[in-house]
Structures are given as structure tokens and as C-alpha cells.
CSV table of C-alpha atoms in Angstrom, one decimal:
chain,number,residue,atom,x,y,z
A,1,MET,CA,27.8,-360.0,102.8
A,2,GLU,CA,27.3,-362.0,99.7
A,3,LEU,CA,25.5,-365.3,99.8
A,4,LYS,CA,28.5,-367.4,98.9
A,5,GLU,CA,30.6,-366.0,101.7
A,6,ALA,CA,27.7,-366.1,104.2
A,7,GLN,CA,27.0,-369.8,103.2
A,8,MET,CA,30.7,-370.7,103.7
A,9,ARG,CA,30.9,-369.0,107.1
A,10,ALA,CA,27.6,-370.6,108.2
A,11,GLU,CA,28.8,-374.1,107.1
A,12,ILE,CA,32.0,-373.8,109.1
A,13,ILE,CA,30.0,-373.0,112.2
A,14,GLN,CA,27.5,-375.7,111.4
A,15,ALA,CA,30.2,-378.3,111.0
A,16,ALA,CA,31.8,-377.4,114.3
A,17,LEU,CA,28.5,-377.6,116.2
A,18,ALA,CA,27.1,-380.7,114.4
A,19,PRO,CA,28.8,-383.3,116.7
A,20,TYR,CA,26.9,-381.8,119.6
A,21,CYS,CA,23.5,-381.7,117.9
A,22,SER,CA,20.9,-384.2,117.1
A,23,ARG,CA,19.7,-381.8,114.3
A,24,ILE,CA,21.2,-378.7,112.9
A,25,GLU,CA,20.3,-376.5,109.9
A,26,ILE,CA,21.2,-373.1,108.5
A,27,ALA,CA,18.1,-370.9,108.2
A,28,GLY,CA,17.4,-367.3,107.4
A,29,SER,CA,18.3,-365.5,104.2
A,30,ILE,CA,21.1,-368.1,103.6
A,31,ARG,CA,18.5,-370.9,103.4
A,32,ARG,CA,16.3,-368.6,101.2
A,33,LYS,CA,19.4,-368.1,98.9
A,34,LYS,CA,19.2,-364.3,99.0
A,35,PRO,CA,22.1,-362.6,97.1
A,36,PHE,CA,23.0,-360.6,100.3
A,37,CYS,CA,22.7,-361.8,103.9
A,38,ARG,CA,22.9,-359.5,106.9
A,39,ASP,CA,23.5,-362.3,109.5
A,40,ILE,CA,23.7,-366.0,110.0
A,41,ASP,CA,20.8,-368.0,111.5
A,42,ILE,CA,21.1,-371.6,112.6
A,43,VAL,CA,18.4,-373.8,114.2
A,44,LEU,CA,19.6,-376.8,116.2
A,45,ILE,CA,18.6,-379.4,118.7
A,46,PRO,CA,21.4,-379.8,121.1
A,47,SER,CA,22.6,-383.2,122.4
A,48,ASN,CA,25.3,-381.4,124.5
A,49,GLN,CA,24.5,-377.7,125.1
A,50,GLY,CA,27.6,-377.1,127.2
A,51,GLN,CA,29.8,-378.2,124.3
A,52,ILE,CA,27.8,-375.9,122.0
A,53,LEU,CA,28.6,-372.9,124.1
A,54,ALA,CA,32.3,-373.9,124.3
A,55,VAL,CA,32.5,-374.3,120.5
A,56,LEU,CA,30.7,-371.0,119.9
A,57,THR,CA,33.2,-369.1,122.1
A,58,SER,CA,36.0,-370.3,119.8
A,59,PHE,CA,34.3,-368.2,117.0
A,60,GLY,CA,33.9,-365.0,119.0
A,61,LYS,CA,32.0,-363.4,121.9
A,62,ILE,CA,28.6,-364.6,123.0
A,63,LYS,CA,26.6,-361.4,123.3
A,64,SER,CA,23.5,-363.1,124.8
A,65,GLY,CA,22.7,-366.7,125.6
A,66,ALA,CA,19.6,-366.8,127.6
A,67,GLY,CA,16.8,-369.2,126.9
A,68,LYS,CA,16.3,-370.5,123.4
A,69,LEU,CA,18.5,-367.9,121.6
A,70,ILE,CA,22.2,-367.5,121.6
A,71,ASN,CA,23.6,-364.5,119.9
A,72,LEU,CA,27.3,-364.7,118.9
A,73,VAL,CA,29.4,-361.9,117.4
A,74,THR,CA,32.3,-363.5,115.5
A,75,GLU,CA,35.8,-362.1,115.6
A,76,THR,CA,35.1,-360.6,112.2
A,77,GLY,CA,32.0,-358.8,113.5
A,78,GLN,CA,29.5,-361.2,112.0
A,79,SER,CA,26.2,-361.7,113.9
A,80,VAL,CA,25.2,-365.3,114.3
A,81,ASP,CA,21.8,-366.2,115.9
A,82,ILE,CA,21.5,-369.8,117.2
A,83,TYR,CA,18.0,-370.9,117.9
A,84,ILE,CA,17.6,-373.8,120.3
A,85,ALA,CA,14.8,-376.2,119.4
A,86,ASP,CA,13.6,-379.6,120.5
A,87,ASN,CA,11.6,-382.3,118.7
A,88,TRP,CA,8.3,-380.4,119.3
A,89,THR,CA,9.5,-377.0,118.2
A,90,TRP,CA,12.0,-377.9,115.4
A,91,ALA,CA,9.8,-377.5,112.3
A,92,THR,CA,8.1,-374.3,113.4
A,93,LEU,CA,11.3,-372.7,114.5
A,94,LEU,CA,13.0,-373.6,111.2
A,95,LEU,CA,10.0,-372.2,109.3
A,96,ILE,CA,9.8,-369.0,111.2
A,97,ARG,CA,13.6,-368.4,111.4
A,98,THR,CA,13.9,-369.1,107.7
A,99,GLY,CA,11.5,-366.2,107.0
A,100,SER,CA,11.1,-363.9,105.4
A,101,LYS,CA,9.4,-361.5,107.8
A,102,GLN,CA,6.8,-360.7,105.2
A,103,HIS,CA,6.2,-364.4,104.6
A,104,ASN,CA,5.8,-365.0,108.3
A,105,ILE,CA,3.3,-362.2,108.6
A,106,LYS,CA,1.3,-363.8,105.8
A,107,LEU,CA,1.3,-367.2,107.4
A,108,CYS,CA,0.3,-365.7,110.8
A,109,SER,CA,-2.4,-363.6,109.3
A,110,LEU,CA,-3.8,-366.7,107.4
A,111,ALA,CA,-3.7,-368.7,110.6
A,112,LYS,CA,-5.6,-366.0,112.5
A,113,GLN,CA,-8.2,-365.8,109.7
A,114,LYS,CA,-8.8,-369.5,110.1
A,115,GLY,CA,-9.1,-369.3,113.9
A,116,MET,CA,-5.6,-370.6,114.6
A,117,MET,CA,-2.3,-369.2,115.8
A,118,LEU,CA,1.2,-369.8,114.4
A,119,HIS,CA,3.6,-369.5,117.4
A,120,ALA,CA,7.0,-367.8,116.6
A,121,ASP,CA,8.5,-369.5,119.6
A,122,GLY,CA,8.2,-372.9,118.0
A,123,GLY,CA,4.9,-373.9,119.6
A,124,GLY,CA,3.5,-374.9,116.2
A,125,LEU,CA,0.1,-374.1,114.7
A,126,THR,CA,-2.6,-374.2,117.3
A,127,ARG,CA,-6.3,-373.6,117.7
A,128,PRO,CA,-8.1,-372.6,121.0
A,129,THR,CA,-10.1,-375.4,122.6
A,130,ARG,CA,-13.3,-374.9,124.6
A,131,ALA,CA,-11.3,-375.0,127.8
A,132,ILE,CA,-10.3,-371.4,128.6
A,133,GLY,CA,-6.6,-370.9,128.0
A,134,GLU,CA,-5.9,-374.2,126.4
A,135,GLU,CA,-4.9,-374.9,122.8
A,136,GLU,CA,-4.9,-377.9,120.5
A,137,ARG,CA,-1.8,-378.4,118.4
A,138,ILE,CA,-2.8,-378.7,114.8
A,139,ALA,CA,0.6,-379.0,113.0
A,140,TRP,CA,4.2,-378.9,114.1
A,141,GLU,CA,5.8,-382.1,112.7
A,142,SER,CA,7.2,-380.5,109.5
A,143,GLU,CA,7.1,-377.3,107.6
A,144,GLU,CA,5.0,-379.1,105.0
A,145,SER,CA,2.4,-380.1,107.7
A,146,ILE,CA,2.0,-376.4,108.7
A,147,PHE,CA,1.4,-375.3,105.1
A,148,GLU,CA,-1.1,-378.2,104.6
A,149,ALA,CA,-3.0,-377.3,107.8
A,150,LEU,CA,-3.2,-373.7,106.6
A,151,GLY,CA,-4.7,-375.0,103.3
A,152,ILE,CA,-1.9,-373.6,101.1
A,153,PRO,CA,0.7,-375.2,98.9
A,154,TYR,CA,4.2,-375.7,100.4
A,155,LYS,CA,6.7,-373.1,99.4
A,156,THR,CA,10.4,-373.9,99.3
A,157,PRO,CA,12.6,-371.5,101.2
A,158,GLU,CA,13.7,-369.8,98.0
A,159,GLU,CA,10.0,-369.1,97.2
A,160,ARG,CA,9.3,-367.4,100.5
A,161,GLU,CA,9.4,-363.6,100.0
């Protein structure tokens, strides 16, 4: 669907969910302002997860809702992915779920080259410690902090290819 229509649909869902969230933002290709968008991606921190599910069912059928991802198919057939974050995972989930896939691959490859790991589950940018199986969180506070820790200039969502 075209960006304008996708943005409008996403904003309607965002507005309905906002009263039950401490943070909510539209992500994906809509946030990157791509001319055509395949689906709607939203990242949120719930303040009342039960109400979020109730609101979503008013838009269509919840296809899956386990863990930190809720997939909704609206009555018009539109796929909506809702990513559940918390204060620790917010920025990383927003970054990863904004994409693009190629941009995420570049960030993850750069992290690996620098002996770090960028966690797609929202765990932030980490580096292994001397203790086996433990990691030190390097950056997770904001998208900008992750770019800075990787030693590259911040790119706005529209610049992420």
C-alpha cells in the first residue's frame, strides 16, 4: 500500500493503543518513509497489556500473540506487527524494527567486526566479558547511542537503506 494510506492506518491503531502504553512509535518502512509499505510495524511499552489485546481485537484477528510479538491481521487483510518492549529494550527494538533489513545486517556486521553483538531481540549492543557466557551492555539507551558506540554517524530512519 502507498505510504500515505499506511501512515493513516498506522496512526489510527497507534492512537487507539496510546492510552495503554507508556511509549509507542510506528516503525518499519512507514518510519523510513518508503513510498510503498508491505505491513505496519509498531513498537510499544505497555502500561496495560490486557487492554492492548482488547483494542487490537477491535481491528481484526490476532494471528499470534506469544512473547514480545503480536501479529494482527486487520479486517481489510493488513498485517500489523506489534513489538512489546520495556525501558531496556526500547531503543534497540525501535532501531531493528525500523530496518531496513540491509541496514540491520550492516550494523550487526560492524558490531561483530568490533567484537560486539547487536541483539535483534532488543538486548542492545553488547560485548563479551572475561566470564564465560556473560556480556557487558555497551549501548541501549537510544538509537543515537548505538550508532555512537559503533563509531558511525547517526542515520535518520529515512537514510537507512
